[in-house]
Amino acid sequence: METVAIAGAGTMGSAISALFANAGYEVVLYDISRDALERAKSRNLKEHVVELEKAGLKKRERLENIVYTADLSDLSGCDLLLETIREDLSLKIDFFRKIAGVCKDALLATNTSSYMPSEISSGAGVNVFLFHFSNPPIEMPLVEISGEGDPSKLVEYAKSIGKKPVVLKKQCRGAVLNRMLCALGVSLGYSLKFASPYEIDASVKLFGFKYGVFEIFDRIGLDVSLDVLRSLEEAYQRFSSDFVKETLIQFVEAGKLGKKSGEGFYKWIGEELIAENVENYVDVTILLATIVNEAFRIIEDGIADKATVNEVWKLATLSPGVFDLADALGYENLFKALRRAFEETGIEVFKPAKSFASIDF
Ligand code: NAD
């Protein structure tokens, strides 16, 4: 049986270790923090087994075939190494530099949300692919794959753990999902001026969203969201907006990191969030328009075609695809909402993409 090493035992790494162990791989889960390893072990013994069951993926009663370690040399001999450590480019490069001497024959991959695998590869002097899960990683079927070379082995790995892999035509910062999520985040900051997170979440659910959009950010982790936003605004000037950044900074400084700390936009008790009753539904056209607008830009940049971008949103959120939403709301309606928001705020994320603006409505 092949051995899979996961480096980073936080929200993503711990659940991904459960997915591989459940599929019968020998799994080594590594972290520099012994506390993180202890927490991962306890989640793998309890909630991850329940999540695998709910997702219809459970093959094993217990996930006993996981080795938890803070010793890098325990990763030697693995066939696949997936890095899921903190979203910091120099940390990731440093990690892959160290691992190059330990995992000499392994296929190397990263779960980075906002860097190109080629940036990590060139910094570390090894070839690293993107193998990017969506959160919650057990429930959501998506794995985005990109990088230099043949991705077929990674496609096989993803399928073998019950996921639906999507191979991108080209690399870019944020791949497909996180570019759309980041655009959404900027738009959420703007929408908070008019409505509460609870009203907005209840309103997007009317369009078939499984989880509210603030709930999605709470699940991702507000610290991780802030790291990703900071990184992607460096790559795409249109994501620079104080609206959302200030809100995230306030939460993170107060230790409110979302689901993992028990409080973010919502209060959480384990898996359950405590939502206020909502009496008003609000107009969320601009939020959905912003996601669709970024989807147009992703296609313009040659990262993926329209069907793939649509599928990525669907598989990452278990909601209708981004262009299915556009069909339901009407492209002209979305375009007008963007133009209004752009005229009012001057925020570039609302500026209609060229291929959107060229549609003859
Ligand atoms: P997290 O903060 O929950 O966990 C990160 C873990 O990395 C921590 O346990 C920390 O101790 C460990 N770590 C830090 N430096 C390390 C090092 N040098 N060596 C080994 N371990 C180290 O973060 P997360 O949410 O699990 O995210 C991990 C990665 O996955 C990030 O790159 C993130 O962008 C990406 N990602 C996150 C999500 C999400 O929704 N949270 C989704 C997709 C991808």
PDB file of N, CA and C and ligand atoms in Angstrom, residues 7-14 16 30-33 36-37 39 72 83-88 91-92 94-95 98 110-114 132-137 177-178 216 219-221 223-225 227-228 260, ligand 1:
ATOM      1  N   ALA A   7       1.723  17.275   5.525  1.00  0.00           N
ATOM      2  CA  ALA A   7       2.481  18.169   6.410  1.00  0.00           C
ATOM      3  C   ALA A   7       1.639  19.373   6.757  1.00  0.00           C
ATOM      4  N   GLY A   8       1.309  19.508   8.054  1.00  0.00           N
ATOM      5  CA  GLY A   8       0.405  20.568   8.527  1.00  0.00           C
ATOM      6  C   GLY A   8      -0.867  19.892   9.003  1.00  0.00           C
ATOM      7  N   ALA A   9      -1.098  19.903  10.329  1.00  0.00           N
ATOM      8  CA  ALA A   9      -2.214  19.132  10.899  1.00  0.00           C
ATOM      9  C   ALA A   9      -3.340  20.041  11.368  1.00  0.00           C
ATOM     10  N   GLY A  10      -3.564  21.160  10.647  1.00  0.00           N
ATOM     11  CA  GLY A  10      -4.638  22.089  11.035  1.00  0.00           C
ATOM     12  C   GLY A  10      -5.977  21.672  10.446  1.00  0.00           C
ATOM     13  N   THR A  11      -6.821  22.681  10.183  1.00  0.00           N
ATOM     14  CA  THR A  11      -8.167  22.428   9.667  1.00  0.00           C
ATOM     15  C   THR A  11      -8.119  21.498   8.451  1.00  0.00           C
ATOM     16  N   MET A  12      -7.255  21.822   7.490  1.00  0.00           N
ATOM     17  CA  MET A  12      -7.252  21.071   6.231  1.00  0.00           C
ATOM     18  C   MET A  12      -6.484  19.758   6.370  1.00  0.00           C
ATOM     19  N   GLY A  13      -5.238  19.844   6.871  1.00  0.00           N
ATOM     20  CA  GLY A  13      -4.386  18.656   6.908  1.00  0.00           C
ATOM     21  C   GLY A  13      -4.998  17.521   7.704  1.00  0.00           C
ATOM     22  N   SER A  14      -5.633  17.849   8.839  1.00  0.00           N
ATOM     23  CA  SER A  14      -6.180  16.764   9.667  1.00  0.00           C
ATOM     24  C   SER A  14      -7.306  16.046   8.915  1.00  0.00           C
ATOM     25  N   ILE A  16      -7.776  15.972   5.663  1.00  0.00           N
ATOM     26  CA  ILE A  16      -7.239  15.298   4.469  1.00  0.00           C
ATOM     27  C   ILE A  16      -6.555  13.990   4.878  1.00  0.00           C
ATOM     28  N   TYR A  30       2.246  15.151   9.781  1.00  0.00           N
ATOM     29  CA  TYR A  30       3.359  15.858  10.423  1.00  0.00           C
ATOM     30  C   TYR A  30       2.964  17.294  10.757  1.00  0.00           C
ATOM     31  N   ASP A  31       3.411  17.788  11.893  1.00  0.00           N
ATOM     32  CA  ASP A  31       3.236  19.208  12.228  1.00  0.00           C
ATOM     33  C   ASP A  31       4.370  19.587  13.187  1.00  0.00           C
ATOM     34  N   ILE A  32       4.722  20.880  13.194  1.00  0.00           N
ATOM     35  CA  ILE A  32       5.728  21.311  14.178  1.00  0.00           C
ATOM     36  C   ILE A  32       5.097  21.448  15.562  1.00  0.00           C
ATOM     37  N   SER A  33       3.763  21.539  15.600  1.00  0.00           N
ATOM     38  CA  SER A  33       3.092  21.742  16.885  1.00  0.00           C
ATOM     39  C   SER A  33       2.495  20.428  17.401  1.00  0.00           C
ATOM     40  N   ALA A  36      -1.223  20.714  17.859  1.00  0.00           N
ATOM     41  CA  ALA A  36      -1.995  20.552  16.612  1.00  0.00           C
ATOM     42  C   ALA A  36      -2.154  19.068  16.300  1.00  0.00           C
ATOM     43  N   LEU A  37      -1.102  18.280  16.542  1.00  0.00           N
ATOM     44  CA  LEU A  37      -1.183  16.832  16.264  1.00  0.00           C
ATOM     45  C   LEU A  37      -2.199  16.171  17.196  1.00  0.00           C
ATOM     46  N   ARG A  39      -4.803  17.609  18.607  1.00  0.00           N
ATOM     47  CA  ARG A  39      -6.156  18.016  18.168  1.00  0.00           C
ATOM     48  C   ARG A  39      -6.565  17.229  16.922  1.00  0.00           C
ATOM     49  N   LEU A  72      10.456  15.240  11.131  1.00  0.00           N
ATOM     50  CA  LEU A  72      10.441  15.296   9.658  1.00  0.00           C
ATOM     51  C   LEU A  72      10.947  14.005   9.018  1.00  0.00           C
ATOM     52  N   GLU A  83       1.557  19.222   1.200  1.00  0.00           N
ATOM     53  CA  GLU A  83       1.839  20.262   2.206  1.00  0.00           C
ATOM     54  C   GLU A  83       0.570  21.069   2.477  1.00  0.00           C
ATOM     55  N   THR A  84       0.207  21.146   3.753  1.00  0.00           N
ATOM     56  CA  THR A  84      -0.981  21.913   4.173  1.00  0.00           C
ATOM     57  C   THR A  84      -0.630  22.807   5.370  1.00  0.00           C
ATOM     58  N   ILE A  85       0.559  23.426   5.297  1.00  0.00           N
ATOM     59  CA  ILE A  85       0.958  24.295   6.417  1.00  0.00           C
ATOM     60  C   ILE A  85       0.440  25.709   6.176  1.00  0.00           C
ATOM     61  N   ARG A  86       0.731  26.599   7.080  1.00  0.00           N
ATOM     62  CA  ARG A  86       0.203  27.959   7.031  1.00  0.00           C
ATOM     63  C   ARG A  86       0.462  28.650   5.689  1.00  0.00           C
ATOM     64  N   GLU A  87      -0.476  29.542   5.324  1.00  0.00           N
ATOM     65  CA  GLU A  87      -0.386  30.224   4.025  1.00  0.00           C
ATOM     66  C   GLU A  87       0.661  31.340   4.080  1.00  0.00           C
ATOM     67  N   ASP A  88       1.932  30.939   3.950  1.00  0.00           N
ATOM     68  CA  ASP A  88       3.030  31.895   3.982  1.00  0.00           C
ATOM     69  C   ASP A  88       4.083  31.352   3.016  1.00  0.00           C
ATOM     70  N   LEU A  91       7.509  30.253   4.346  1.00  0.00           N
ATOM     71  CA  LEU A  91       7.408  29.017   5.160  1.00  0.00           C
ATOM     72  C   LEU A  91       7.304  27.787   4.260  1.00  0.00           C
ATOM     73  N   LYS A  92       6.483  27.924   3.219  1.00  0.00           N
ATOM     74  CA  LYS A  92       6.252  26.786   2.319  1.00  0.00           C
ATOM     75  C   LYS A  92       7.536  26.444   1.554  1.00  0.00           C
ATOM     76  N   ASP A  94      10.592  27.109   2.463  1.00  0.00           N
ATOM     77  CA  ASP A  94      11.543  26.570   3.432  1.00  0.00           C
ATOM     78  C   ASP A  94      11.227  25.092   3.727  1.00  0.00           C
ATOM     79  N   PHE A  95       9.912  24.800   3.867  1.00  0.00           N
ATOM     80  CA  PHE A  95       9.503  23.420   4.144  1.00  0.00           C
ATOM     81  C   PHE A  95       9.930  22.501   2.991  1.00  0.00           C
ATOM     82  N   LYS A  98      13.584  21.712   2.859  1.00  0.00           N
ATOM     83  CA  LYS A  98      13.992  20.697   3.855  1.00  0.00           C
ATOM     84  C   LYS A  98      13.553  19.310   3.408  1.00  0.00           C
ATOM     85  N   THR A 110       1.033  20.873  -3.068  1.00  0.00           N
ATOM     86  CA  THR A 110       0.684  21.872  -2.057  1.00  0.00           C
ATOM     87  C   THR A 110      -0.809  22.184  -2.104  1.00  0.00           C
ATOM     88  N   ASN A 111      -1.351  22.480  -0.940  1.00  0.00           N
ATOM     89  CA  ASN A 111      -2.766  22.872  -0.837  1.00  0.00           C
ATOM     90  C   ASN A 111      -2.880  24.400  -0.771  1.00  0.00           C
ATOM     91  N   THR A 112      -1.852  25.106  -1.232  1.00  0.00           N
ATOM     92  CA  THR A 112      -1.871  26.571  -1.111  1.00  0.00           C
ATOM     93  C   THR A 112      -3.131  27.188  -1.714  1.00  0.00           C
ATOM     94  N   SER A 113      -3.643  28.233  -1.048  1.00  0.00           N
ATOM     95  CA  SER A 113      -4.841  28.915  -1.531  1.00  0.00           C
ATOM     96  C   SER A 113      -4.502  30.080  -2.445  1.00  0.00           C
ATOM     97  N   SER A 114      -3.277  30.605  -2.362  1.00  0.00           N
ATOM     98  CA  SER A 114      -3.056  31.879  -3.032  1.00  0.00           C
ATOM     99  C   SER A 114      -1.732  31.997  -3.781  1.00  0.00           C
ATOM    100  N   HIS A 132      -5.498  21.224  -4.518  1.00  0.00           N
ATOM    101  CA  HIS A 132      -6.194  22.153  -3.627  1.00  0.00           C
ATOM    102  C   HIS A 132      -7.619  21.718  -3.309  1.00  0.00           C
ATOM    103  N   PHE A 133      -7.864  21.494  -2.031  1.00  0.00           N
ATOM    104  CA  PHE A 133      -9.184  21.077  -1.543  1.00  0.00           C
ATOM    105  C   PHE A 133     -10.027  22.294  -1.231  1.00  0.00           C
ATOM    106  N   SER A 134     -11.338  22.053  -1.134  1.00  0.00           N
ATOM    107  CA  SER A 134     -12.236  23.100  -0.665  1.00  0.00           C
ATOM    108  C   SER A 134     -12.690  22.719   0.745  1.00  0.00           C
ATOM    109  N   ASN A 135     -13.135  23.666   1.514  1.00  0.00           N
ATOM    110  CA  ASN A 135     -13.498  23.448   2.920  1.00  0.00           C
ATOM    111  C   ASN A 135     -15.017  23.347   3.092  1.00  0.00           C
ATOM    112  N   PRO A 136     -15.569  22.421   3.839  1.00  0.00           N
ATOM    113  CA  PRO A 136     -14.913  21.347   4.575  1.00  0.00           C
ATOM    114  C   PRO A 136     -14.406  20.255   3.607  1.00  0.00           C
ATOM    115  N   PRO A 137     -13.138  19.863   3.758  1.00  0.00           N
ATOM    116  CA  PRO A 137     -12.526  19.000   2.756  1.00  0.00           C
ATOM    117  C   PRO A 137     -13.116  17.603   2.655  1.00  0.00           C
ATOM    118  N   LEU A 177     -11.105  28.714  -7.593  1.00  0.00           N
ATOM    119  CA  LEU A 177     -12.014  28.918  -6.461  1.00  0.00           C
ATOM    120  C   LEU A 177     -11.658  30.158  -5.648  1.00  0.00           C
ATOM    121  N   ASN A 178     -10.385  30.299  -5.274  1.00  0.00           N
ATOM    122  CA  ASN A 178     -10.056  31.394  -4.361  1.00  0.00           C
ATOM    123  C   ASN A 178     -10.092  32.765  -5.013  1.00  0.00           C
ATOM    124  N   ILE A 216     -19.341  30.282   5.179  1.00  0.00           N
ATOM    125  CA  ILE A 216     -18.191  29.717   4.450  1.00  0.00           C
ATOM    126  C   ILE A 216     -16.894  30.316   4.997  1.00  0.00           C
ATOM    127  N   ARG A 219     -15.989  28.937   8.318  1.00  0.00           N
ATOM    128  CA  ARG A 219     -15.471  27.570   8.206  1.00  0.00           C
ATOM    129  C   ARG A 219     -14.032  27.574   7.713  1.00  0.00           C
ATOM    130  N   ILE A 220     -13.731  28.473   6.766  1.00  0.00           N
ATOM    131  CA  ILE A 220     -12.353  28.564   6.244  1.00  0.00           C
ATOM    132  C   ILE A 220     -11.410  28.959   7.382  1.00  0.00           C
ATOM    133  N   GLY A 221     -11.871  29.843   8.256  1.00  0.00           N
ATOM    134  CA  GLY A 221     -11.033  30.419   9.321  1.00  0.00           C
ATOM    135  C   GLY A 221     -10.759  31.861   8.932  1.00  0.00           C
ATOM    136  N   ASP A 223      -8.559  33.922  10.142  1.00  0.00           N
ATOM    137  CA  ASP A 223      -7.108  34.168  10.033  1.00  0.00           C
ATOM    138  C   ASP A 223      -6.591  33.704   8.672  1.00  0.00           C
ATOM    139  N   VAL A 224      -7.046  32.513   8.268  1.00  0.00           N
ATOM    140  CA  VAL A 224      -6.629  31.986   6.960  1.00  0.00           C
ATOM    141  C   VAL A 224      -7.191  32.895   5.858  1.00  0.00           C
ATOM    142  N   SER A 225      -8.437  33.342   6.005  1.00  0.00           N
ATOM    143  CA  SER A 225      -9.048  34.230   5.010  1.00  0.00           C
ATOM    144  C   SER A 225      -8.249  35.523   4.881  1.00  0.00           C
ATOM    145  N   ASP A 227      -5.003  35.953   5.624  1.00  0.00           N
ATOM    146  CA  ASP A 227      -3.723  35.625   4.950  1.00  0.00           C
ATOM    147  C   ASP A 227      -3.924  35.544   3.442  1.00  0.00           C
ATOM    148  N   VAL A 228      -5.011  34.879   3.026  1.00  0.00           N
ATOM    149  CA  VAL A 228      -5.256  34.663   1.596  1.00  0.00           C
ATOM    150  C   VAL A 228      -5.605  35.996   0.924  1.00  0.00           C
ATOM    151  N   LYS A 260     -13.229  27.340  14.111  1.00  0.00           N
ATOM    152  CA  LYS A 260     -12.191  26.657  14.892  1.00  0.00           C
ATOM    153  C   LYS A 260     -11.972  27.266  16.273  1.00  0.00           C
TER     154      LYS A 260
HETATM  155  P1  NAD B   1      -4.372  25.994   9.948  1.00  0.00           P
HETATM  156  O1  NAD B   1      -3.886  27.290  10.477  1.00  0.00           O
HETATM  157  O2  NAD B   1      -5.602  25.381  10.490  1.00  0.00           O
HETATM  158  O3  NAD B   1      -3.192  24.880  10.070  1.00  0.00           O
HETATM  159  C1  NAD B   1      -1.879  25.121   9.660  1.00  0.00           C
HETATM  160  C2  NAD B   1      -0.968  24.132  10.406  1.00  0.00           C
HETATM  161  O4  NAD B   1       0.351  24.285   9.872  1.00  0.00           O
HETATM  162  C3  NAD B   1      -0.868  24.397  11.915  1.00  0.00           C
HETATM  163  O5  NAD B   1      -1.223  23.216  12.614  1.00  0.00           O
HETATM  164  C4  NAD B   1       0.599  24.762  12.144  1.00  0.00           C
HETATM  165  O6  NAD B   1       1.102  24.281  13.362  1.00  0.00           O
HETATM  166  C5  NAD B   1       1.251  24.061  10.955  1.00  0.00           C
HETATM  167  N1  NAD B   1       2.554  24.611  10.574  1.00  0.00           N
HETATM  168  C6  NAD B   1       2.919  25.917  10.450  1.00  0.00           C
HETATM  169  N2  NAD B   1       4.210  25.967  10.038  1.00  0.00           N
HETATM  170  C7  NAD B   1       4.636  24.694   9.857  1.00  0.00           C
HETATM  171  C8  NAD B   1       5.858  24.102   9.418  1.00  0.00           C
HETATM  172  N3  NAD B   1       6.886  24.842   9.054  1.00  0.00           N
HETATM  173  N4  NAD B   1       5.932  22.759   9.331  1.00  0.00           N
HETATM  174  C9  NAD B   1       4.860  21.987   9.686  1.00  0.00           C
HETATM  175  N5  NAD B   1       3.688  22.489  10.141  1.00  0.00           N
HETATM  176  C10 NAD B   1       3.590  23.821  10.198  1.00  0.00           C
HETATM  177  O7  NAD B   1      -4.472  26.217   8.373  1.00  0.00           O
HETATM  178  P2  NAD B   1      -5.443  25.458   7.319  1.00  0.00           P
HETATM  179  O8  NAD B   1      -6.720  26.169   7.272  1.00  0.00           O
HETATM  180  O9  NAD B   1      -5.396  23.999   7.579  1.00  0.00           O
HETATM  181  O10 NAD B   1      -4.674  25.818   5.964  1.00  0.00           O
HETATM  182  C11 NAD B   1      -3.505  25.121   5.590  1.00  0.00           C
HETATM  183  C12 NAD B   1      -3.205  25.396   4.128  1.00  0.00           C
HETATM  184  O11 NAD B   1      -4.325  24.996   3.318  1.00  0.00           O
HETATM  185  C13 NAD B   1      -2.948  26.861   3.807  1.00  0.00           C
HETATM  186  O12 NAD B   1      -2.036  26.943   2.757  1.00  0.00           O
HETATM  187  C14 NAD B   1      -4.329  27.334   3.346  1.00  0.00           C
HETATM  188  O13 NAD B   1      -4.277  28.466   2.527  1.00  0.00           O
HETATM  189  C15 NAD B   1      -4.793  26.114   2.575  1.00  0.00           C
HETATM  190  N6  NAD B   1      -6.244  25.971   2.431  1.00  0.00           N
HETATM  191  C16 NAD B   1      -7.064  26.302   3.466  1.00  0.00           C
HETATM  192  C17 NAD B   1      -8.434  26.148   3.303  1.00  0.00           C
HETATM  193  C18 NAD B   1      -9.380  26.509   4.419  1.00  0.00           C
HETATM  194  O14 NAD B   1     -10.561  26.635   4.148  1.00  0.00           O
HETATM  195  N7  NAD B   1      -8.940  26.658   5.649  1.00  0.00           N
HETATM  196  C19 NAD B   1      -8.955  25.641   2.116  1.00  0.00           C
HETATM  197  C20 NAD B   1      -8.097  25.280   1.089  1.00  0.00           C
HETATM  198  C21 NAD B   1      -6.719  25.462   1.256  1.00  0.00           C
END
